[in-house]
PDB file of C-alpha atoms in Angstrom:
ATOM      1  CA  MET A   1     -22.242 -60.051  24.989  1.00  0.00           C
ATOM      2  CA  MET A   2     -19.190 -57.833  24.138  1.00  0.00           C
ATOM      3  CA  SER A   3     -16.502 -57.988  26.771  1.00  0.00           C
ATOM      4  CA  GLY A   4     -15.178 -54.885  28.488  1.00  0.00           C
ATOM      5  CA  ALA A   5     -11.746 -55.290  26.925  1.00  0.00           C
ATOM      6  CA  ILE A   6     -13.174 -55.440  23.415  1.00  0.00           C
ATOM      7  CA  ARG A   7     -15.344 -52.344  24.025  1.00  0.00           C
ATOM      8  CA  LEU A   8     -12.180 -50.422  25.147  1.00  0.00           C
ATOM      9  CA  VAL A   9     -10.273 -51.452  22.009  1.00  0.00           C
ATOM     10  CA  ILE A  10     -13.204 -50.319  19.793  1.00  0.00           C
ATOM     11  CA  LEU A  11     -13.571 -46.963  21.617  1.00  0.00           C
ATOM     12  CA  ALA A  12      -9.816 -46.348  21.333  1.00  0.00           C
ATOM     13  CA  SER A  13      -9.923 -47.043  17.580  1.00  0.00           C
ATOM     14  CA  LEU A  14     -12.889 -44.764  17.116  1.00  0.00           C
ATOM     15  CA  GLY A  15     -11.053 -41.999  19.092  1.00  0.00           C
ATOM     16  CA  THR A  16      -7.996 -42.357  16.857  1.00  0.00           C
ATOM     17  CA  LEU A  17     -10.145 -42.191  13.701  1.00  0.00           C
ATOM     18  CA  LEU A  18     -12.047 -39.121  14.992  1.00  0.00           C
ATOM     19  CA  ALA A  19      -8.816 -37.315  15.966  1.00  0.00           C
ATOM     20  CA  GLY A  20      -7.467 -37.971  12.457  1.00  0.00           C
ATOM     21  CA  ALA A  21     -10.580 -36.686  10.783  1.00  0.00           C
ATOM     22  CA  LEU A  22     -10.571 -33.541  12.910  1.00  0.00           C
ATOM     23  CA  SER A  23      -6.888 -32.867  12.307  1.00  0.00           C
ATOM     24  CA  GLY A  24      -7.555 -33.190   8.540  1.00  0.00           C
ATOM     25  CA  CYS A  25     -10.219 -30.385   8.706  1.00  0.00           C
ATOM     26  CA  ARG A  26      -8.387 -28.116  11.134  1.00  0.00           C
ATOM     27  CA  ARG A  27      -6.352 -25.238   9.570  1.00  0.00           C
ATOM     28  CA  THR A  28      -3.027 -25.147  11.401  1.00  0.00           C
ATOM     29  CA  PRO A  29      -1.336 -21.777  11.982  1.00  0.00           C
ATOM     30  CA  SER A  30       1.259 -22.574   9.279  1.00  0.00           C
ATOM     31  CA  ALA A  31      -1.463 -23.505   6.779  1.00  0.00           C
ATOM     32  CA  MET A  32      -3.313 -20.208   7.509  1.00  0.00           C
ATOM     33  CA  GLN A  33      -0.139 -18.269   6.943  1.00  0.00           C
ATOM     34  CA  GLU A  34       0.379 -19.871   3.578  1.00  0.00           C
ATOM     35  CA  GLN A  35      -2.941 -18.611   2.254  1.00  0.00           C
ATOM     36  CA  PRO A  36      -2.090 -16.169  -0.638  1.00  0.00           C
ATOM     37  CA  PRO A  37      -2.886 -12.537  -0.021  1.00  0.00           C
ATOM     38  CA  HIS A  38      -5.039 -10.344  -2.162  1.00  0.00           C
ATOM     39  CA  ILE A  39      -3.241  -7.575  -4.091  1.00  0.00           C
ATOM     40  CA  TYR A  40      -5.105  -4.226  -4.457  1.00  0.00           C
ATOM     41  CA  ILE A  41      -4.034  -1.618  -7.014  1.00  0.00           C
ATOM     42  CA  ALA A  42      -5.266   1.914  -7.652  1.00  0.00           C
ATOM     43  CA  ASP A  43      -5.353   1.921 -11.455  1.00  0.00           C
ATOM     44  CA  TRP A  44      -5.076   5.685 -11.892  1.00  0.00           C
ATOM     45  CA  ALA A  45      -5.900   6.442 -15.517  1.00  0.00           C
ATOM     46  CA  ASN A  46      -8.384   3.582 -15.853  1.00  0.00           C
ATOM     47  CA  HIS A  47     -10.385   5.117 -12.968  1.00  0.00           C
ATOM     48  CA  ARG A  48     -10.765   1.836 -11.081  1.00  0.00           C
ATOM     49  CA  VAL A  49      -9.337  -0.386  -8.350  1.00  0.00           C
ATOM     50  CA  VAL A  50      -8.113  -3.861  -9.254  1.00  0.00           C
ATOM     51  CA  ARG A  51      -7.814  -6.916  -7.016  1.00  0.00           C
ATOM     52  CA  LEU A  52      -5.676  -9.964  -7.830  1.00  0.00           C
ATOM     53  CA  ASP A  53      -4.948 -13.232  -6.101  1.00  0.00           C
ATOM     54  CA  ASP A  54      -1.391 -13.420  -7.405  1.00  0.00           C
ATOM     55  CA  LEU A  55       0.922 -12.132 -10.173  1.00  0.00           C
ATOM     56  CA  GLN A  56      -0.404 -14.616 -12.723  1.00  0.00           C
ATOM     57  CA  GLY A  57      -3.566 -12.576 -12.749  1.00  0.00           C
ATOM     58  CA  HIS A  58      -5.842 -15.077 -11.032  1.00  0.00           C
ATOM     59  CA  GLY A  59      -8.910 -13.651  -9.397  1.00  0.00           C
ATOM     60  CA  TRP A  60      -8.762 -10.477 -11.554  1.00  0.00           C
ATOM     61  CA  THR A  61     -11.586  -8.335 -10.311  1.00  0.00           C
ATOM     62  CA  THR A  62     -12.169  -4.638 -10.990  1.00  0.00           C
ATOM     63  CA  PHE A  63     -14.336  -1.914  -9.458  1.00  0.00           C
ATOM     64  CA  GLY A  64     -15.084   1.517 -10.806  1.00  0.00           C
ATOM     65  CA  GLU A  65     -15.610   3.555 -13.871  1.00  0.00           C
ATOM     66  CA  GLU A  66     -14.870   7.179 -14.659  1.00  0.00           C
ATOM     67  CA  GLY A  67     -17.125   9.602 -12.918  1.00  0.00           C
ATOM     68  CA  THR A  68     -17.803  11.523  -9.741  1.00  0.00           C
ATOM     69  CA  GLY A  69     -21.056   9.794  -8.595  1.00  0.00           C
ATOM     70  CA  ASP A  70     -21.692   6.854  -6.285  1.00  0.00           C
ATOM     71  CA  GLY A  71     -19.840   3.811  -7.572  1.00  0.00           C
ATOM     72  CA  GLN A  72     -17.559   5.911  -9.800  1.00  0.00           C
ATOM     73  CA  LEU A  73     -13.938   6.855  -9.413  1.00  0.00           C
ATOM     74  CA  ARG A  74     -11.779   9.493 -10.956  1.00  0.00           C
ATOM     75  CA  PHE A  75      -8.004   9.155 -10.818  1.00  0.00           C
ATOM     76  CA  PRO A  76      -7.686   6.922  -7.753  1.00  0.00           C
ATOM     77  CA  VAL A  77      -4.252   7.213  -6.084  1.00  0.00           C
ATOM     78  CA  GLY A  78      -4.125   5.475  -2.702  1.00  0.00           C
ATOM     79  CA  VAL A  79      -5.607   2.203  -1.636  1.00  0.00           C
ATOM     80  CA  CYS A  80      -5.625   0.475   1.787  1.00  0.00           C
ATOM     81  CA  VAL A  81      -7.572  -2.416   3.284  1.00  0.00           C
ATOM     82  CA  ASP A  82      -8.369  -2.592   7.011  1.00  0.00           C
ATOM     83  CA  ALA A  83      -8.563  -5.640   9.277  1.00  0.00           C
ATOM     84  CA  ALA A  84     -12.271  -6.066   8.547  1.00  0.00           C
ATOM     85  CA  GLY A  85     -11.718  -6.088   4.801  1.00  0.00           C
ATOM     86  CA  HIS A  86     -13.041  -2.598   4.054  1.00  0.00           C
ATOM     87  CA  ILE A  87     -11.303  -0.987   1.078  1.00  0.00           C
ATOM     88  CA  TYR A  88     -10.286   2.678   1.340  1.00  0.00           C
ATOM     89  CA  ILE A  89      -9.525   4.753  -1.765  1.00  0.00           C
ATOM     90  CA  THR A  90      -8.267   8.314  -2.231  1.00  0.00           C
ATOM     91  CA  GLU A  91      -8.914  10.134  -5.519  1.00  0.00           C
ATOM     92  CA  GLN A  92      -6.814  12.850  -7.002  1.00  0.00           C
ATOM     93  CA  ARG A  93      -9.653  14.734  -8.700  1.00  0.00           C
ATOM     94  CA  PRO A  94     -12.198  15.138  -7.099  1.00  0.00           C
ATOM     95  CA  ASP A  95     -10.681  14.990  -3.640  1.00  0.00           C
ATOM     96  CA  ARG A  96     -12.797  12.306  -2.083  1.00  0.00           C
ATOM     97  CA  LEU A  97     -12.050   9.527   0.389  1.00  0.00           C
ATOM     98  CA  ILE A  98     -14.116   6.436  -0.379  1.00  0.00           C
ATOM     99  CA  ARG A  99     -14.754   3.261   1.583  1.00  0.00           C
ATOM    100  CA  LEU A 100     -16.171   0.002   0.187  1.00  0.00           C
ATOM    101  CA  ASP A 101     -17.185  -3.115   2.028  1.00  0.00           C
ATOM    102  CA  ASP A 102     -15.807  -5.261  -0.719  1.00  0.00           C
ATOM    103  CA  ILE A 103     -14.422  -5.142  -4.302  1.00  0.00           C
ATOM    104  CA  ASN A 104     -17.966  -5.210  -5.718  1.00  0.00           C
ATOM    105  CA  GLY A 105     -18.623  -1.799  -4.233  1.00  0.00           C
ATOM    106  CA  ALA A 106     -21.062  -2.836  -1.454  1.00  0.00           C
ATOM    107  CA  GLY A 107     -21.491  -0.319   1.354  1.00  0.00           C
ATOM    108  CA  TRP A 108     -20.222   2.632  -0.677  1.00  0.00           C
ATOM    109  CA  ILE A 109     -19.416   5.670   1.473  1.00  0.00           C
ATOM    110  CA  SER A 110     -17.640   8.772   0.322  1.00  0.00           C
ATOM    111  CA  TYR A 111     -16.290  11.692   2.317  1.00  0.00           C
ATOM    112  CA  ARG A 112     -15.552  14.994   0.699  1.00  0.00           C
ATOM    113  CA  ARG A 113     -12.343  16.201   2.242  1.00  0.00           C
ATOM    114  CA  LYS A 114     -12.183  19.788   3.413  1.00  0.00           C
ATOM    115  CA  GLY A 115      -9.800  22.471   2.321  1.00  0.00           C
ATOM    116  CA  VAL A 116      -7.977  20.376  -0.256  1.00  0.00           C
ATOM    117  CA  ALA A 117      -6.130  21.966  -3.081  1.00  0.00           C
ATOM    118  CA  SER A 118      -5.209  19.453  -5.812  1.00  0.00           C
ATOM    119  CA  ARG A 119      -1.972  19.368  -7.645  1.00  0.00           C
ATOM    120  CA  PRO A 120      -3.176  18.799 -11.213  1.00  0.00           C
ATOM    121  CA  ALA A 121       0.234  19.364 -12.848  1.00  0.00           C
ATOM    122  CA  ASN A 122       1.830  16.132 -11.677  1.00  0.00           C
ATOM    123  CA  LYS A 123      -0.056  12.809 -11.840  1.00  0.00           C
ATOM    124  CA  TYR A 124       2.751  10.916 -10.040  1.00  0.00           C
ATOM    125  CA  THR A 125       1.958  12.178  -6.593  1.00  0.00           C
ATOM    126  CA  GLY A 126      -1.526  12.649  -5.121  1.00  0.00           C
ATOM    127  CA  SER A 127      -3.207  12.001  -1.820  1.00  0.00           C
ATOM    128  CA  TRP A 128      -2.693   8.576  -0.243  1.00  0.00           C
ATOM    129  CA  VAL A 129      -4.397   6.645   2.606  1.00  0.00           C
ATOM    130  CA  PHE A 130      -3.645   4.303   5.473  1.00  0.00           C
ATOM    131  CA  VAL A 131      -5.830   2.790   8.216  1.00  0.00           C
ATOM    132  CA  ASP A 132      -4.206   1.884  11.537  1.00  0.00           C
ATOM    133  CA  GLN A 133      -4.924  -0.933  13.958  1.00  0.00           C
ATOM    134  CA  ALA A 134      -7.502   1.151  15.785  1.00  0.00           C
ATOM    135  CA  GLY A 135      -9.361   1.875  12.593  1.00  0.00           C
ATOM    136  CA  ARG A 136      -8.313   5.481  12.358  1.00  0.00           C
ATOM    137  CA  ILE A 137      -7.928   6.872   8.844  1.00  0.00           C
ATOM    138  CA  TYR A 138      -4.845   8.809   7.792  1.00  0.00           C
ATOM    139  CA  THR A 139      -4.605  10.660   4.462  1.00  0.00           C
ATOM    140  CA  THR A 140      -2.009  12.910   2.924  1.00  0.00           C
ATOM    141  CA  TYR A 141      -3.282  16.087   1.314  1.00  0.00           C
ATOM    142  CA  ASP A 142      -0.680  16.735  -1.388  1.00  0.00           C
ATOM    143  CA  GLY A 143      -1.970  20.136  -2.571  1.00  0.00           C
ATOM    144  CA  SER A 144      -2.420  21.344   1.014  1.00  0.00           C
ATOM    145  CA  HIS A 145       0.866  19.948   2.246  1.00  0.00           C
ATOM    146  CA  ARG A 146      -0.474  18.289   5.335  1.00  0.00           C
ATOM    147  CA  VAL A 147      -1.507  14.966   6.962  1.00  0.00           C
ATOM    148  CA  VAL A 148      -5.034  14.421   8.264  1.00  0.00           C
ATOM    149  CA  ARG A 149      -6.382  11.813  10.691  1.00  0.00           C
ATOM    150  CA  MET A 150     -10.015  11.025  11.501  1.00  0.00           C
ATOM    151  CA  ASP A 151     -11.741   8.350  13.476  1.00  0.00           C
ATOM    152  CA  ASP A 152     -14.290   7.338  10.898  1.00  0.00           C
ATOM    153  CA  MET A 153     -15.925   8.069   7.525  1.00  0.00           C
ATOM    154  CA  ASN A 154     -17.956  10.884   9.066  1.00  0.00           C
ATOM    155  CA  GLY A 155     -14.857  12.814   9.810  1.00  0.00           C
ATOM    156  CA  ALA A 156     -15.085  12.425  13.579  1.00  0.00           C
ATOM    157  CA  ASN A 157     -12.195  13.895  15.497  1.00  0.00           C
ATOM    158  CA  GLU A 158     -10.480  15.151  12.413  1.00  0.00           C
ATOM    159  CA  VAL A 159      -7.077  16.619  13.115  1.00  0.00           C
ATOM    160  CA  ALA A 160      -4.525  17.973  10.632  1.00  0.00           C
ATOM    161  CA  PHE A 161      -0.794  18.512  10.831  1.00  0.00           C
ATOM    162  CA  GLY A 162       1.649  20.281   8.464  1.00  0.00           C
ATOM    163  CA  GLU A 163       2.065  23.192   6.169  1.00  0.00           C
ATOM    164  CA  GLU A 164       4.022  23.987   3.037  1.00  0.00           C
ATOM    165  CA  GLY A 165       7.752  24.230   3.448  1.00  0.00           C
ATOM    166  CA  SER A 166      10.919  22.230   3.956  1.00  0.00           C
ATOM    167  CA  GLY A 167      11.541  22.641   7.663  1.00  0.00           C
ATOM    168  CA  VAL A 168      10.343  20.738  10.779  1.00  0.00           C
ATOM    169  CA  GLY A 169       6.572  20.288  10.664  1.00  0.00           C
ATOM    170  CA  GLN A 170       6.432  21.130   6.940  1.00  0.00           C
ATOM    171  CA  PHE A 171       5.869  19.123   3.768  1.00  0.00           C
ATOM    172  CA  ARG A 172       5.979  19.711   0.036  1.00  0.00           C
ATOM    173  CA  TYR A 173       3.361  17.510  -1.667  1.00  0.00           C
ATOM    174  CA  PRO A 174       3.311  14.584   0.838  1.00  0.00           C
ATOM    175  CA  ALA A 175       2.471  11.284  -0.903  1.00  0.00           C
ATOM    176  CA  GLY A 176       2.637   7.790   0.595  1.00  0.00           C
ATOM    177  CA  ILE A 177       1.766   7.261   4.275  1.00  0.00           C
ATOM    178  CA  TRP A 178       2.029   4.373   6.706  1.00  0.00           C
ATOM    179  CA  VAL A 179       1.460   3.834  10.424  1.00  0.00           C
ATOM    180  CA  ASP A 180       3.497   1.169  12.234  1.00  0.00           C
ATOM    181  CA  GLU A 181       2.464  -1.000  15.194  1.00  0.00           C
ATOM    182  CA  ALA A 182       3.793   1.669  17.649  1.00  0.00           C
ATOM    183  CA  SER A 183       1.390   4.243  15.988  1.00  0.00           C
ATOM    184  CA  ARG A 184       4.295   6.167  14.476  1.00  0.00           C
ATOM    185  CA  ILE A 185       3.415   7.897  11.210  1.00  0.00           C
ATOM    186  CA  TYR A 186       5.698   7.707   8.165  1.00  0.00           C
ATOM    187  CA  VAL A 187       5.311  10.074   5.199  1.00  0.00           C
ATOM    188  CA  ALA A 188       6.987  10.226   1.793  1.00  0.00           C
ATOM    189  CA  ASP A 189       7.693  13.987   1.467  1.00  0.00           C
ATOM    190  CA  PHE A 190       7.675  13.992  -2.310  1.00  0.00           C
ATOM    191  CA  ASP A 191       9.156  17.410  -3.259  1.00  0.00           C
ATOM    192  CA  ASN A 192      11.418  17.626  -0.181  1.00  0.00           C
ATOM    193  CA  PHE A 193      13.167  14.441  -1.350  1.00  0.00           C
ATOM    194  CA  ARG A 194      12.918  12.809   2.061  1.00  0.00           C
ATOM    195  CA  ILE A 195      10.875  10.597   4.275  1.00  0.00           C
ATOM    196  CA  VAL A 196       9.558  11.793   7.621  1.00  0.00           C
ATOM    197  CA  ARG A 197       8.470  10.025  10.788  1.00  0.00           C
ATOM    198  CA  LEU A 198       6.162  11.463  13.492  1.00  0.00           C
ATOM    199  CA  ASP A 199       5.256  10.001  16.857  1.00  0.00           C
ATOM    200  CA  ASP A 200       1.786  11.445  16.698  1.00  0.00           C
ATOM    201  CA  MET A 201      -0.440  14.037  15.043  1.00  0.00           C
ATOM    202  CA  SER A 202       1.108  16.880  17.098  1.00  0.00           C
ATOM    203  CA  GLY A 203       4.388  16.313  15.195  1.00  0.00           C
ATOM    204  CA  ALA A 204       6.237  15.023  18.273  1.00  0.00           C
ATOM    205  CA  GLY A 205       9.396  13.114  17.532  1.00  0.00           C
ATOM    206  CA  TRP A 206       9.734  14.708  14.066  1.00  0.00           C
ATOM    207  CA  THR A 207      12.550  12.841  12.275  1.00  0.00           C
ATOM    208  CA  ALA A 208      13.523  13.314   8.598  1.00  0.00           C
ATOM    209  CA  LEU A 209      15.858  11.286   6.357  1.00  0.00           C
ATOM    210  CA  GLY A 210      17.051  12.205   2.971  1.00  0.00           C
ATOM    211  CA  HIS A 211      17.885  14.953   0.516  1.00  0.00           C
ATOM    212  CA  TYR A 212      18.088  15.300  -3.268  1.00  0.00           C
ATOM    213  CA  GLY A 213      20.335  12.857  -5.033  1.00  0.00           C
ATOM    214  CA  SER A 214      20.899   9.258  -6.140  1.00  0.00           C
ATOM    215  CA  GLY A 215      23.317   7.984  -3.531  1.00  0.00           C
ATOM    216  CA  VAL A 216      22.984   6.518  -0.045  1.00  0.00           C
ATOM    217  CA  GLY A 217      20.671   8.707   2.043  1.00  0.00           C
ATOM    218  CA  GLU A 218      19.269  10.463  -1.055  1.00  0.00           C
ATOM    219  CA  PHE A 219      15.939  10.376  -2.913  1.00  0.00           C
ATOM    220  CA  ILE A 220      14.378  11.922  -5.939  1.00  0.00           C
ATOM    221  CA  ASN A 221      10.654  12.221  -5.364  1.00  0.00           C
ATOM    222  CA  PRO A 222       9.956   9.367  -2.957  1.00  0.00           C
ATOM    223  CA  CYS A 223       6.311   8.379  -3.539  1.00  0.00           C
ATOM    224  CA  GLY A 224       4.996   5.247  -1.833  1.00  0.00           C
ATOM    225  CA  LEU A 225       6.306   3.601   1.357  1.00  0.00           C
ATOM    226  CA  CYS A 226       5.605   0.852   3.798  1.00  0.00           C
ATOM    227  CA  VAL A 227       6.944  -0.654   7.010  1.00  0.00           C
ATOM    228  CA  ASP A 228       7.329  -4.444   7.433  1.00  0.00           C
ATOM    229  CA  ARG A 229       6.855  -6.538  10.544  1.00  0.00           C
ATOM    230  CA  GLN A 230      10.532  -6.087  11.536  1.00  0.00           C
ATOM    231  CA  GLY A 231      10.155  -2.320  11.348  1.00  0.00           C
ATOM    232  CA  ARG A 232      12.208  -1.931   8.182  1.00  0.00           C
ATOM    233  CA  ILE A 233      11.106   0.872   5.905  1.00  0.00           C
ATOM    234  CA  TYR A 234      10.661   0.464   2.166  1.00  0.00           C
ATOM    235  CA  VAL A 235      10.495   3.459  -0.180  1.00  0.00           C
ATOM    236  CA  ALA A 236       9.510   3.721  -3.847  1.00  0.00           C
ATOM    237  CA  ASP A 237      12.216   6.188  -4.905  1.00  0.00           C
ATOM    238  CA  GLN A 238      10.436   7.213  -8.015  1.00  0.00           C
ATOM    239  CA  GLY A 239      12.955   9.515  -9.668  1.00  0.00           C
ATOM    240  CA  ASN A 240      15.744   7.088  -9.098  1.00  0.00           C
ATOM    241  CA  ASP A 241      13.830   4.125 -10.512  1.00  0.00           C
ATOM    242  CA  ARG A 242      14.558   2.082  -7.468  1.00  0.00           C
ATOM    243  CA  ILE A 243      13.240   0.600  -4.187  1.00  0.00           C
ATOM    244  CA  VAL A 244      15.171   1.463  -1.026  1.00  0.00           C
ATOM    245  CA  ARG A 245      15.045  -0.431   2.260  1.00  0.00           C
ATOM    246  CA  ILE A 246      16.470   0.876   5.540  1.00  0.00           C
ATOM    247  CA  ASP A 247      16.346  -0.555   9.005  1.00  0.00           C
ATOM    248  CA  ASP A 248      15.434   2.748  10.730  1.00  0.00           C
ATOM    249  CA  MET A 249      15.240   6.483  10.327  1.00  0.00           C
ATOM    250  CA  LYS A 250      19.040   6.793  10.604  1.00  0.00           C
ATOM    251  CA  GLY A 251      19.354   4.977   7.334  1.00  0.00           C
ATOM    252  CA  THR A 252      21.023   1.945   8.855  1.00  0.00           C
ATOM    253  CA  ASN A 253      21.695  -0.886   6.367  1.00  0.00           C
ATOM    254  CA  TRP A 254      20.643   1.214   3.385  1.00  0.00           C
ATOM    255  CA  THR A 255      19.845  -1.253   0.566  1.00  0.00           C
ATOM    256  CA  SER A 256      18.459  -0.473  -2.916  1.00  0.00           C
ATOM    257  CA  ILE A 257      17.417  -2.384  -5.915  1.00  0.00           C
ATOM    258  CA  GLY A 258      16.518  -1.046  -9.343  1.00  0.00           C
ATOM    259  CA  ALA A 259      17.803   0.751 -12.421  1.00  0.00           C
ATOM    260  CA  PHE A 260      15.975   2.462 -15.241  1.00  0.00           C
ATOM    261  CA  GLY A 261      14.492   0.003 -17.729  1.00  0.00           C
ATOM    262  CA  THR A 262      11.384  -0.629 -19.814  1.00  0.00           C
ATOM    263  CA  ASP A 263      12.030  -4.303 -20.494  1.00  0.00           C
ATOM    264  CA  ARG A 264      11.131  -7.268 -18.230  1.00  0.00           C
ATOM    265  CA  GLN A 265      14.682  -7.988 -17.046  1.00  0.00           C
ATOM    266  CA  PRO A 266      15.165  -8.445 -13.277  1.00  0.00           C
ATOM    267  CA  GLY A 267      16.156  -5.311 -11.514  1.00  0.00           C
ATOM    268  CA  LYS A 268      14.808  -2.881 -14.130  1.00  0.00           C
ATOM    269  CA  LEU A 269      12.205  -0.411 -12.966  1.00  0.00           C
ATOM    270  CA  TYR A 270      10.642   2.806 -14.348  1.00  0.00           C
ATOM    271  CA  ALA A 271       9.143   5.279 -11.964  1.00  0.00           C
ATOM    272  CA  PRO A 272       7.957   3.004  -9.127  1.00  0.00           C
ATOM    273  CA  CYS A 273       5.023   4.601  -7.368  1.00  0.00           C
ATOM    274  CA  GLY A 274       3.758   2.174  -4.768  1.00  0.00           C
ATOM    275  CA  VAL A 275       5.450  -0.485  -2.574  1.00  0.00           C
ATOM    276  CA  CYS A 276       4.076  -3.026  -0.132  1.00  0.00           C
ATOM    277  CA  VAL A 277       5.366  -6.083   1.704  1.00  0.00           C
ATOM    278  CA  ASP A 278       3.317  -9.160   2.531  1.00  0.00           C
ATOM    279  CA  GLN A 279       3.543 -11.366   5.596  1.00  0.00           C
ATOM    280  CA  ALA A 280       6.080 -13.627   3.905  1.00  0.00           C
ATOM    281  CA  GLY A 281       8.364 -10.724   3.211  1.00  0.00           C
ATOM    282  CA  ARG A 282       7.749 -10.539  -0.558  1.00  0.00           C
ATOM    283  CA  ILE A 283       7.967  -7.040  -1.988  1.00  0.00           C
ATOM    284  CA  TYR A 284       5.301  -5.711  -4.411  1.00  0.00           C
ATOM    285  CA  VAL A 285       5.867  -2.687  -6.567  1.00  0.00           C
ATOM    286  CA  SER A 286       3.640  -0.697  -8.941  1.00  0.00           C
ATOM    287  CA  GLU A 287       5.195   1.196 -11.816  1.00  0.00           C
ATOM    288  CA  CYS A 288       3.133   4.243 -12.761  1.00  0.00           C
ATOM    289  CA  SER A 289       5.033   5.367 -15.882  1.00  0.00           C
ATOM    290  CA  SER A 290       5.060   3.699 -19.274  1.00  0.00           C
ATOM    291  CA  ASN A 291       5.714   0.165 -17.952  1.00  0.00           C
ATOM    292  CA  HIS A 292       2.123   0.036 -16.554  1.00  0.00           C
ATOM    293  CA  ARG A 293       2.892  -3.159 -14.513  1.00  0.00           C
ATOM    294  CA  LEU A 294       3.421  -4.765 -11.174  1.00  0.00           C
ATOM    295  CA  VAL A 295       6.605  -6.337  -9.955  1.00  0.00           C
ATOM    296  CA  ARG A 296       7.116  -8.878  -7.122  1.00  0.00           C
ATOM    297  CA  MET A 297      10.349 -10.161  -5.635  1.00  0.00           C
ATOM    298  CA  ASP A 298      11.225 -12.272  -2.638  1.00  0.00           C
ATOM    299  CA  ASP A 299      13.858 -10.048  -1.249  1.00  0.00           C
ATOM    300  CA  MET A 300      15.994  -7.012  -1.916  1.00  0.00           C
ATOM    301  CA  ARG A 301      18.359  -9.093  -4.139  1.00  0.00           C
ATOM    302  CA  GLY A 302      15.469  -9.478  -6.615  1.00  0.00           C
ATOM    303  CA  THR A 303      15.096 -13.214  -6.073  1.00  0.00           C
ATOM    304  CA  ASN A 304      12.158 -14.640  -8.079  1.00  0.00           C
ATOM    305  CA  TRP A 305      11.599 -11.379  -9.875  1.00  0.00           C
ATOM    306  CA  THR A 306       8.081 -11.580 -11.337  1.00  0.00           C
ATOM    307  CA  VAL A 307       6.400  -9.079 -13.676  1.00  0.00           C
ATOM    308  CA  PHE A 308       2.678  -8.777 -14.462  1.00  0.00           C
ATOM    309  CA  GLY A 309       0.735  -6.396 -16.610  1.00  0.00           C
ATOM    310  CA  SER A 310       0.944  -4.143 -19.617  1.00  0.00           C
ATOM    311  CA  GLY A 311      -0.676  -0.878 -20.804  1.00  0.00           C
ATOM    312  CA  GLY A 312      -4.362  -0.982 -21.537  1.00  0.00           C
ATOM    313  CA  ARG A 313      -7.774  -1.351 -19.977  1.00  0.00           C
ATOM    314  CA  GLY A 314      -8.452  -5.095 -20.385  1.00  0.00           C
ATOM    315  CA  VAL A 315      -7.744  -8.002 -18.116  1.00  0.00           C
ATOM    316  CA  GLY A 316      -4.181  -7.957 -17.052  1.00  0.00           C
ATOM    317  CA  GLN A 317      -3.684  -4.366 -18.152  1.00  0.00           C
ATOM    318  CA  PHE A 318      -3.177  -1.061 -16.263  1.00  0.00           C
ATOM    319  CA  ALA A 319      -2.865   2.597 -16.987  1.00  0.00           C
ATOM    320  CA  SER A 320      -0.437   4.259 -14.503  1.00  0.00           C
ATOM    321  CA  PRO A 321      -0.978   1.976 -11.507  1.00  0.00           C
ATOM    322  CA  MET A 322      -0.226   3.928  -8.322  1.00  0.00           C
ATOM    323  CA  GLY A 323      -1.052   2.797  -4.827  1.00  0.00           C
ATOM    324  CA  ILE A 324      -0.615  -0.922  -4.011  1.00  0.00           C
ATOM    325  CA  PHE A 325      -1.665  -2.794  -0.879  1.00  0.00           C
ATOM    326  CA  VAL A 326      -1.424  -6.441   0.060  1.00  0.00           C
ATOM    327  CA  ARG A 327      -3.608  -8.134   2.637  1.00  0.00           C
TER     328      ARG A 327
END
């Protein structure tokens, strides 16, 4: 008969083994954070959305073909992914907002936006999209010079703000849009050469930064923007071929990277359209002009500058990639 002491030793050993096995299966918070994000791109002239696992092209998956029916896209501009994994897309022509359950197009829903006048003369702007933490959908209407928010894909509680002009409460071809954790709304005011922040859809707390130029506090056609977890604002300053980062809407710690270039040298950009930052702080950029590519860097010094893509329609190729989102 086994003694009590021996049984205790065996049970303790089994407990140690079981704890080790469980710890090997358990995903620690740090391990979860290290999982690579998906990169989503609105591939404008290829009439599709592309998803990648990394900037080596792994996991290359596309959705869409040219057309205006279900499952088809025409000149997609903005792309955003909500916390549940739904993919939201805005088109330039026709003016639809589209939601997919996944990159295969499951659960296709489209919403024909009301009172939208497109801006056909310039492909480098267009209407963009963002979904906040509450699931509300924000879009910019570039031809109608306004921002619109609605609660769902049926257009519930749709509210609009803005009109054409360059004063308070006015936009000229608003492009990129982002909503921070405090529900403040940031807009790239493309043809007013500035970025704007609102506290809410009434326009409260209107704050604008920027005017035409290439120096500190100046933009030429800012297109995409995003806000990182520290509240810093990143802007794709398209006409200046650079990315700008500021700490706040006063322009504190203005930092920029980029100079015109069509080669693959670090720091060379040509008409950046979209910008997004992942949880690790890496910066992703889409170039919608003749470079037809994506760029990733670790920081605003251009550390680990990585380039992916070329012109075309095949795997690893883009035609004027515009909106970019990382989740």
